[in-house]
Structure formats: C-alpha cells, structure tokens
PDB file of C-alpha atoms in Angstrom:
ATOM      1  CA  MET A  59     138.089 141.534 130.710  1.00 55.00           C
ATOM      2  CA  GLU A  60     138.150 137.896 129.641  1.00 54.00           C
ATOM      3  CA  ALA A  61     141.855 138.240 128.749  1.00 58.00           C
ATOM      4  CA  LEU A  62     142.601 139.696 132.150  1.00 52.00           C
ATOM      5  CA  ARG A  63     140.761 136.879 133.887  1.00 52.00           C
ATOM      6  CA  LYS A  64     142.729 134.336 131.940  1.00 51.00           C
ATOM      7  CA  ARG A  65     146.018 136.060 132.900  1.00 56.00           C
ATOM      8  CA  ILE A  66     145.039 136.014 136.576  1.00 47.00           C
ATOM      9  CA  ASN A  67     144.091 132.352 136.410  1.00 48.00           C
ATOM     10  CA  ASP A  68     147.376 131.499 134.762  1.00 48.00           C
ATOM     11  CA  PHE A  69     149.292 133.375 137.436  1.00 43.00           C
ATOM     12  CA  VAL A  70     147.361 131.595 140.219  1.00 40.00           C
ATOM     13  CA  ASN A  71     147.965 128.230 138.607  1.00 45.00           C
ATOM     14  CA  LEU A  72     151.755 128.805 138.791  1.00 43.00           C
ATOM     15  CA  PHE A  73     151.416 128.483 142.620  1.00 42.00           C
ATOM     16  CA  TYR A  74     148.234 126.460 142.997  1.00 44.00           C
ATOM     17  CA  PRO A  75     148.125 124.321 139.828  1.00 56.00           C
ATOM     18  CA  ASN A  76     144.734 123.180 138.627  1.00 88.00           C
ATOM     19  CA  VAL A  77     145.417 119.551 137.711  1.00 92.00           C
ATOM     20  CA  CYS A  78     143.491 116.725 136.050  1.00 94.00           C
ATOM     21  CA  ALA A  79     141.968 114.448 138.649  1.00 94.00           C
ATOM     22  CA  CYS A  80     142.810 111.484 136.459  1.00 94.00           C
ATOM     23  CA  CYS A  81     146.375 111.985 135.109  1.00 94.00           C
ATOM     24  CA  GLY A  82     147.624 114.833 137.284  1.00 92.00           C
ATOM     25  CA  MET A  83     148.586 117.070 134.404  1.00 93.00           C
ATOM     26  CA  ASN A  84     147.768 120.772 134.452  1.00 92.00           C
ATOM     27  CA  LEU A  85     144.364 121.586 133.018  1.00 93.00           C
ATOM     28  CA  LEU A  86     143.839 124.056 130.220  1.00 92.00           C
ATOM     29  CA  HIS A  87     141.654 127.048 130.906  1.00 86.00           C
ATOM     30  CA  ASN A  88     138.689 125.396 129.089  1.00 90.00           C
ATOM     31  CA  GLU A  89     138.977 122.126 131.018  1.00 93.00           C
ATOM     32  CA  TYR A  90     137.383 121.360 134.371  1.00 93.00           C
ATOM     33  CA  LEU A  91     138.431 118.568 136.814  1.00 94.00           C
ATOM     34  CA  ILE A  92     139.403 116.171 133.958  1.00 96.00           C
ATOM     35  CA  CYS A  93     141.509 116.961 130.981  1.00 96.00           C
ATOM     36  CA  ASN A  94     140.041 116.339 127.530  1.00 96.00           C
ATOM     37  CA  HIS A  95     142.616 113.623 126.740  1.00 97.00           C
ATOM     38  CA  CYS A  96     141.504 111.572 129.715  1.00 97.00           C
ATOM     39  CA  LEU A  97     137.896 112.094 128.950  1.00 96.00           C
ATOM     40  CA  TYR A  98     138.420 110.990 125.350  1.00 96.00           C
ATOM     41  CA  LYS A  99     140.277 107.884 126.549  1.00 96.00           C
ATOM     42  CA  LEU A 100     137.718 107.051 129.281  1.00 97.00           C
ATOM     43  CA  PRO A 101     137.243 103.239 129.016  1.00 97.00           C
ATOM     44  CA  LYS A 102     133.421 103.223 128.745  1.00 97.00           C
ATOM     45  CA  THR A 103     131.546  99.919 129.130  1.00 98.00           C
ATOM     46  CA  ASN A 104     128.485 100.851 127.106  1.00 98.00           C
ATOM     47  CA  TYR A 105     126.648  98.302 129.180  1.00 98.00           C
ATOM     48  CA  HIS A 106     123.552 100.507 129.125  1.00 98.00           C
ATOM     49  CA  GLN A 107     123.167  99.437 125.466  1.00 97.00           C
ATOM     50  CA  GLU A 108     123.563  95.786 126.081  1.00 97.00           C
ATOM     51  CA  ARG A 109     120.999  93.430 127.530  1.00 95.00           C
ATOM     52  CA  ASN A 110     122.207  90.596 129.705  1.00 97.00           C
ATOM     53  CA  ASN A 111     125.573  92.262 130.048  1.00 98.00           C
ATOM     54  CA  PRO A 112     128.167  91.018 132.531  1.00 97.00           C
ATOM     55  CA  LEU A 113     127.013  93.441 135.214  1.00 97.00           C
ATOM     56  CA  GLU A 114     123.454  92.233 135.008  1.00 97.00           C
ATOM     57  CA  GLN A 115     124.712  88.631 135.281  1.00 97.00           C
ATOM     58  CA  ILE A 116     126.261  89.368 138.686  1.00 95.00           C
ATOM     59  CA  PHE A 117     122.719  89.543 140.105  1.00 96.00           C
ATOM     60  CA  TRP A 118     121.301  86.503 138.338  1.00 96.00           C
ATOM     61  CA  GLY A 119     119.762  84.113 140.833  1.00 95.00           C
ATOM     62  CA  LYS A 120     120.237  86.576 143.713  1.00 94.00           C
ATOM     63  CA  VAL A 121     117.760  89.505 143.199  1.00 96.00           C
ATOM     64  CA  LYS A 122     115.589  90.456 140.329  1.00 97.00           C
ATOM     65  CA  ILE A 123     116.747  93.628 138.519  1.00 98.00           C
ATOM     66  CA  GLU A 124     115.567  95.261 135.371  1.00 98.00           C
ATOM     67  CA  SER A 125     118.933  96.599 134.063  1.00 98.00           C
ATOM     68  CA  ALA A 126     122.385  97.254 135.349  1.00 98.00           C
ATOM     69  CA  ALA A 127     125.266  99.311 133.856  1.00 98.00           C
ATOM     70  CA  ALA A 128     128.495 101.052 134.749  1.00 98.00           C
ATOM     71  CA  PHE A 129     129.966 104.144 133.040  1.00 98.00           C
ATOM     72  CA  PHE A 130     133.543 102.904 132.788  1.00 98.00           C
ATOM     73  CA  PHE A 131     136.024 100.104 133.557  1.00 97.00           C
ATOM     74  CA  TYR A 132     138.928 100.596 135.906  1.00 91.00           C
ATOM     75  CA  ASN A 133     141.760  98.376 136.911  1.00 88.00           C
ATOM     76  CA  LYS A 134     143.606  98.525 140.180  1.00 86.00           C
ATOM     77  CA  GLY A 135     146.506 101.018 139.850  1.00 87.00           C
ATOM     78  CA  SER A 136     145.192 102.591 136.618  1.00 90.00           C
ATOM     79  CA  LYS A 137     144.696 106.307 136.316  1.00 92.00           C
ATOM     80  CA  TYR A 138     140.961 105.808 136.126  1.00 94.00           C
ATOM     81  CA  GLN A 139     141.043 104.237 139.574  1.00 93.00           C
ATOM     82  CA  ARG A 140     142.503 107.598 140.653  1.00 92.00           C
ATOM     83  CA  LEU A 141     139.223 109.276 139.625  1.00 93.00           C
ATOM     84  CA  ILE A 142     137.286 107.212 142.099  1.00 92.00           C
ATOM     85  CA  HIS A 143     139.847 107.762 144.884  1.00 92.00           C
ATOM     86  CA  GLN A 144     139.927 111.504 144.284  1.00 92.00           C
ATOM     87  CA  MET A 145     136.106 111.664 144.489  1.00 93.00           C
ATOM     88  CA  LYS A 146     135.676 109.221 147.381  1.00 89.00           C
ATOM     89  CA  TYR A 147     138.646 110.108 149.693  1.00 89.00           C
ATOM     90  CA  ASN A 148     140.181 113.394 148.621  1.00 89.00           C
ATOM     91  CA  GLY A 149     137.060 115.575 148.784  1.00 90.00           C
ATOM     92  CA  LEU A 150     136.476 116.042 145.029  1.00 92.00           C
ATOM     93  CA  LYS A 151     132.697 115.624 145.360  1.00 93.00           C
ATOM     94  CA  ASP A 152     132.160 117.848 142.376  1.00 95.00           C
ATOM     95  CA  LEU A 153     133.920 115.160 140.261  1.00 95.00           C
ATOM     96  CA  GLY A 154     131.110 112.780 141.055  1.00 96.00           C
ATOM     97  CA  TYR A 155     128.551 115.360 140.012  1.00 97.00           C
ATOM     98  CA  GLU A 156     130.292 116.083 136.712  1.00 96.00           C
ATOM     99  CA  LEU A 157     130.807 112.416 135.866  1.00 97.00           C
ATOM    100  CA  GLY A 158     127.208 111.773 136.865  1.00 98.00           C
ATOM    101  CA  LYS A 159     126.003 114.417 134.381  1.00 98.00           C
ATOM    102  CA  MET A 160     127.999 112.805 131.604  1.00 98.00           C
ATOM    103  CA  TYR A 161     126.597 109.388 132.409  1.00 98.00           C
ATOM    104  CA  GLY A 162     123.082 110.676 132.753  1.00 98.00           C
ATOM    105  CA  SER A 163     123.281 112.110 129.267  1.00 98.00           C
ATOM    106  CA  GLU A 164     123.907 108.551 127.930  1.00 97.00           C
ATOM    107  CA  LEU A 165     121.350 106.752 130.207  1.00 98.00           C
ATOM    108  CA  ILE A 166     118.561 109.052 129.112  1.00 97.00           C
ATOM    109  CA  SER A 167     118.559 107.510 125.695  1.00 96.00           C
ATOM    110  CA  SER A 168     118.511 103.940 126.813  1.00 97.00           C
ATOM    111  CA  VAL A 169     116.225 101.468 128.751  1.00 97.00           C
ATOM    112  CA  PHE A 170     117.075 103.519 131.863  1.00 98.00           C
ATOM    113  CA  SER A 171     114.799 106.341 130.658  1.00 97.00           C
ATOM    114  CA  SER A 172     111.816 104.605 132.210  1.00 97.00           C
ATOM    115  CA  VAL A 173     112.980 105.057 135.814  1.00 98.00           C
ATOM    116  CA  ASP A 174     110.716 107.069 138.087  1.00 98.00           C
ATOM    117  CA  VAL A 175     113.123 107.992 140.952  1.00 98.00           C
ATOM    118  CA  ILE A 176     116.874 107.947 141.542  1.00 98.00           C
ATOM    119  CA  VAL A 177     118.206 106.618 144.871  1.00 98.00           C
ATOM    120  CA  PRO A 178     121.861 106.882 145.950  1.00 98.00           C
ATOM    121  CA  VAL A 179     123.262 104.047 148.099  1.00 96.00           C
ATOM    122  CA  PRO A 180     123.349 105.647 151.591  1.00 94.00           C
ATOM    123  CA  LEU A 181     126.253 105.902 153.946  1.00 91.00           C
ATOM    124  CA  HIS A 182     125.768 105.443 157.646  1.00 85.00           C
ATOM    125  CA  PRO A 183     125.189 108.959 159.161  1.00 86.00           C
ATOM    126  CA  LYS A 184     128.316 108.754 161.301  1.00 88.00           C
ATOM    127  CA  LYS A 185     130.476 107.906 158.268  1.00 86.00           C
ATOM    128  CA  GLU A 186     128.846 110.628 156.203  1.00 89.00           C
ATOM    129  CA  ARG A 187     129.591 113.210 158.837  1.00 89.00           C
ATOM    130  CA  ARG A 188     133.124 112.043 159.142  1.00 89.00           C
ATOM    131  CA  ARG A 189     133.716 112.187 155.360  1.00 89.00           C
ATOM    132  CA  GLY A 190     131.590 115.281 154.925  1.00 92.00           C
ATOM    133  CA  TYR A 191     129.495 113.936 152.062  1.00 94.00           C
ATOM    134  CA  ASN A 192     128.208 110.840 150.341  1.00 95.00           C
ATOM    135  CA  GLN A 193     129.931 110.399 147.001  1.00 95.00           C
ATOM    136  CA  SER A 194     126.983 108.307 145.629  1.00 97.00           C
ATOM    137  CA  ASP A 195     124.695 111.248 146.395  1.00 97.00           C
ATOM    138  CA  TRP A 196     126.758 113.557 144.275  1.00 97.00           C
ATOM    139  CA  ILE A 197     126.844 111.059 141.373  1.00 98.00           C
ATOM    140  CA  ALA A 198     123.047 110.653 141.630  1.00 98.00           C
ATOM    141  CA  GLU A 199     122.685 114.466 141.607  1.00 98.00           C
ATOM    142  CA  GLY A 200     124.566 114.665 138.302  1.00 98.00           C
ATOM    143  CA  ILE A 201     122.619 111.802 136.747  1.00 98.00           C
ATOM    144  CA  ALA A 202     119.277 113.282 137.893  1.00 98.00           C
ATOM    145  CA  LYS A 203     120.288 116.644 136.419  1.00 98.00           C
ATOM    146  CA  THR A 204     120.603 115.364 132.898  1.00 98.00           C
ATOM    147  CA  MET A 205     117.911 112.711 133.064  1.00 98.00           C
ATOM    148  CA  ARG A 206     115.466 115.151 134.687  1.00 98.00           C
ATOM    149  CA  LYS A 207     114.422 112.643 137.314  1.00 98.00           C
ATOM    150  CA  PRO A 208     113.663 113.249 141.084  1.00 98.00           C
ATOM    151  CA  ILE A 209     116.058 112.054 143.804  1.00 98.00           C
ATOM    152  CA  GLU A 210     114.999 110.356 146.978  1.00 97.00           C
ATOM    153  CA  ARG A 211     117.752 110.433 149.603  1.00 95.00           C
ATOM    154  CA  HIS A 212     116.010 109.446 152.876  1.00 94.00           C
ATOM    155  CA  ASN A 213     113.732 106.502 152.288  1.00 97.00           C
ATOM    156  CA  LEU A 214     116.477 103.899 151.874  1.00 96.00           C
ATOM    157  CA  CYS A 215     118.552 104.044 155.111  1.00 92.00           C
ATOM    158  CA  ARG A 216     121.738 102.386 156.311  1.00 92.00           C
ATOM    159  CA  ILE A 217     121.108 101.436 159.957  1.00 85.00           C
ATOM    160  CA  LYS A 218     124.429  99.800 160.749  1.00 80.00           C
ATOM    161  CA  ALA A 219     127.929 101.170 160.379  1.00 67.00           C
ATOM    162  CA  ASN A 220     129.480  98.112 158.772  1.00 61.00           C
ATOM    163  CA  GLU A 221     133.202  97.749 158.070  1.00 56.00           C
ATOM    164  CA  THR A 222     134.604  98.874 154.776  1.00 59.00           C
ATOM    165  CA  GLN A 223     134.326  96.268 151.927  1.00 49.00           C
ATOM    166  CA  THR A 224     137.909  96.918 150.844  1.00 57.00           C
ATOM    167  CA  ARG A 225     140.089  93.816 151.053  1.00 57.00           C
ATOM    168  CA  LYS A 226     137.152  91.527 151.926  1.00 55.00           C
ATOM    169  CA  SER A 227     136.490  88.300 149.969  1.00 57.00           C
ATOM    170  CA  ARG A 228     133.239  87.813 148.005  1.00 58.00           C
ATOM    171  CA  ILE A 229     131.671  85.882 150.842  1.00 60.00           C
ATOM    172  CA  GLU A 230     132.899  88.332 153.482  1.00 58.00           C
ATOM    173  CA  ARG A 231     131.434  91.282 151.485  1.00 53.00           C
ATOM    174  CA  TRP A 232     128.067  89.564 151.353  1.00 54.00           C
ATOM    175  CA  GLU A 233     128.061  88.822 155.047  1.00 57.00           C
ATOM    176  CA  ASN A 234     129.192  92.355 155.832  1.00 60.00           C
ATOM    177  CA  VAL A 235     126.073  93.960 154.324  1.00 62.00           C
ATOM    178  CA  GLN A 236     123.369  91.679 155.596  1.00 67.00           C
ATOM    179  CA  ASP A 237     120.471  93.476 157.386  1.00 78.00           C
ATOM    180  CA  ILE A 238     122.167  96.877 157.277  1.00 87.00           C
ATOM    181  CA  PHE A 239     119.544  98.684 155.042  1.00 90.00           C
ATOM    182  CA  ILE A 240     115.859  99.375 155.633  1.00 92.00           C
ATOM    183  CA  VAL A 241     113.122 101.161 153.724  1.00 94.00           C
ATOM    184  CA  LYS A 242     111.380 103.648 155.947  1.00 95.00           C
ATOM    185  CA  ASN A 243     108.171 104.178 153.945  1.00 96.00           C
ATOM    186  CA  VAL A 244     107.302 101.241 151.645  1.00 94.00           C
ATOM    187  CA  ASN A 245     104.451 103.172 150.067  1.00 96.00           C
ATOM    188  CA  PHE A 246     106.853 105.719 148.495  1.00 96.00           C
ATOM    189  CA  PHE A 247     108.519 103.034 146.279  1.00 97.00           C
ATOM    190  CA  THR A 248     105.259 101.223 145.527  1.00 97.00           C
ATOM    191  CA  ASN A 249     104.630 101.002 141.711  1.00 98.00           C
ATOM    192  CA  LYS A 250     107.878 102.796 140.946  1.00 98.00           C
ATOM    193  CA  HIS A 251     110.943 101.926 138.920  1.00 98.00           C
ATOM    194  CA  VAL A 252     113.862 102.770 141.108  1.00 98.00           C
ATOM    195  CA  LEU A 253     117.405 103.499 139.834  1.00 98.00           C
ATOM    196  CA  LEU A 254     120.022 102.683 142.536  1.00 98.00           C
ATOM    197  CA  ILE A 255     123.285 104.632 142.199  1.00 98.00           C
ATOM    198  CA  ASP A 256     126.721 103.749 143.592  1.00 97.00           C
ATOM    199  CA  ASP A 257     130.254 104.668 142.830  1.00 96.00           C
ATOM    200  CA  VAL A 258     131.913 101.281 142.108  1.00 95.00           C
ATOM    201  CA  ILE A 259     130.696  97.753 141.804  1.00 95.00           C
ATOM    202  CA  THR A 260     132.883  94.759 142.465  1.00 89.00           C
ATOM    203  CA  THR A 261     130.964  91.766 143.821  1.00 90.00           C
ATOM    204  CA  GLY A 262     127.628  93.679 143.911  1.00 92.00           C
ATOM    205  CA  ALA A 263     126.986  92.692 147.589  1.00 90.00           C
ATOM    206  CA  THR A 264     125.966  96.166 148.744  1.00 92.00           C
ATOM    207  CA  LEU A 265     123.674  96.815 145.775  1.00 95.00           C
ATOM    208  CA  GLU A 266     122.148  93.365 146.199  1.00 95.00           C
ATOM    209  CA  ALA A 267     121.333  94.148 149.822  1.00 93.00           C
ATOM    210  CA  CYS A 268     119.739  97.498 148.850  1.00 95.00           C
ATOM    211  CA  THR A 269     117.756  95.951 146.028  1.00 96.00           C
ATOM    212  CA  ALA A 270     116.405  93.156 148.273  1.00 94.00           C
ATOM    213  CA  GLN A 271     114.967  95.770 150.637  1.00 95.00           C
ATOM    214  CA  ILE A 272     113.423  97.936 147.910  1.00 97.00           C
ATOM    215  CA  LEU A 273     111.799  94.932 146.268  1.00 96.00           C
ATOM    216  CA  GLN A 274     109.784  94.231 149.434  1.00 94.00           C
ATOM    217  CA  CYS A 275     107.681  97.267 148.283  1.00 96.00           C
ATOM    218  CA  GLU A 276     104.633  96.268 146.177  1.00 96.00           C
ATOM    219  CA  ASN A 277     105.037  96.243 142.376  1.00 97.00           C
ATOM    220  CA  THR A 278     108.460  97.881 142.538  1.00 98.00           C
ATOM    221  CA  ARG A 279     111.237  97.473 140.027  1.00 98.00           C
ATOM    222  CA  VAL A 280     114.940  98.167 140.432  1.00 98.00           C
ATOM    223  CA  SER A 281     117.741  99.069 138.053  1.00 98.00           C
ATOM    224  CA  ILE A 282     121.317  99.770 138.956  1.00 98.00           C
ATOM    225  CA  ALA A 283     123.862 102.238 137.639  1.00 98.00           C
ATOM    226  CA  THR A 284     127.447 102.813 138.926  1.00 98.00           C
ATOM    227  CA  LEU A 285     130.250 105.042 137.801  1.00 97.00           C
ATOM    228  CA  ALA A 286     132.769 102.230 137.558  1.00 97.00           C
ATOM    229  CA  VAL A 287     133.106  98.500 137.508  1.00 96.00           C
ATOM    230  CA  ALA A 288     136.271  96.902 138.862  1.00 88.00           C
TER     231      ALA A 288
END
C-alpha cells in the first residue's frame, strides 16, 4: 500500500510538482514544504542563547523588554526571503506553522521558557479578511505547540488599518504605528510574561507599539520572538 501511495504521489508531482518554498526545487517524498538542504543551511541567529543581542538592543531606551530573538537572518533577494513571501503573500500559512514548531523547540530550552502566554501581532480585521489569515497567528500556533503554552489572539487588538511598512523609512515606520493597538482587558495580562510573535523585524516599530500597550498592564513583562530579522 505504501509503495502504491508513493507511485501515485510521484505521478501527481509530474503535473503538480511539490516544490520547496525556499529554493523551488522538487521535494522528496519525505520532505514537507522545505527541502532538507534548505533547512540544513537555514541561517539561524541563535539570539535566544545570547543576552543583550543585537535584536534586544533595538529596543533599548524605547520600551522595556525581557528578551528578544529571531529564528533566522534573511537578506533582500535571498532564497530565505522567499520563505517569508511565500508565507505572507502566497497563502502558505502552513509554512508559518511548521517554522514556528521548529523555533518553539529551540525556545523551550532557553530564557523564553518562562513565558506565560503567547500573543501574535494582530492584523486589522479588514486586512485579515482580505488576506484570509494572519501569518503571525500561524507562527504563534506552531511555537505554542512545541512550547506547550496558551495563545491569546483577541486581547491585543489593531484598531486602525495603517499603511504597509514596506518602503517606509525608520521614522515613517514609527509614525505609522502610533496609537493603532489597544489592550481590551488589562487584567488578563496582569502578572504575566507575554511572548509577542511576528514574522519579520526590521526597525521594530510595530513590536515597540504593541509592547508599549501591553506594559500598561500591572506587573506585566514582555519578550519578543520573530521568524526572521532583516
């Protein structure tokens, strides 16, 4: 039966090739979404093992965070940027979930193990309906799966449909996210260590705005984890 299933899959792949979301090469029957070669070469930051790392330094003097980390580096035009584009714009939401599971398996044995709840950066409801999903939500789902932590999707809300951050300067990005997030129930985050999840960090403006709102809750701590850092 297994041999027959493999033959059928191989035949289907002749017409509808199952390709790596990173390099575009055909996947082997034991590979899913990303080929083993691309996974092996994934340019990991290992920031979750490094205190005062460059990602944490982005927030120094702006908002108080406990820790910050990103799973991997990507440069504009690299094949690892393709992973983000496939997940964010081409409907491969499962890719966010799978990468989230991988990242969560590393975060669980680091300082991030002390978080109480995982919170994905929200999209505005209109944008989420148009896209069909929130990529940060799928990343958070994967991280929560391996870290065995609860997710809260509704307490941090985006109340303004701001313009995309793409092609904006550092100052423009900061101005673009002012006053667009609110916390609906401050008591829920009280006395909790919140892990904020996003897909990519560049200037950190969006995550800074989210963190500022969450820190208005009493005795709350915030850490940040993203899939990629540009």
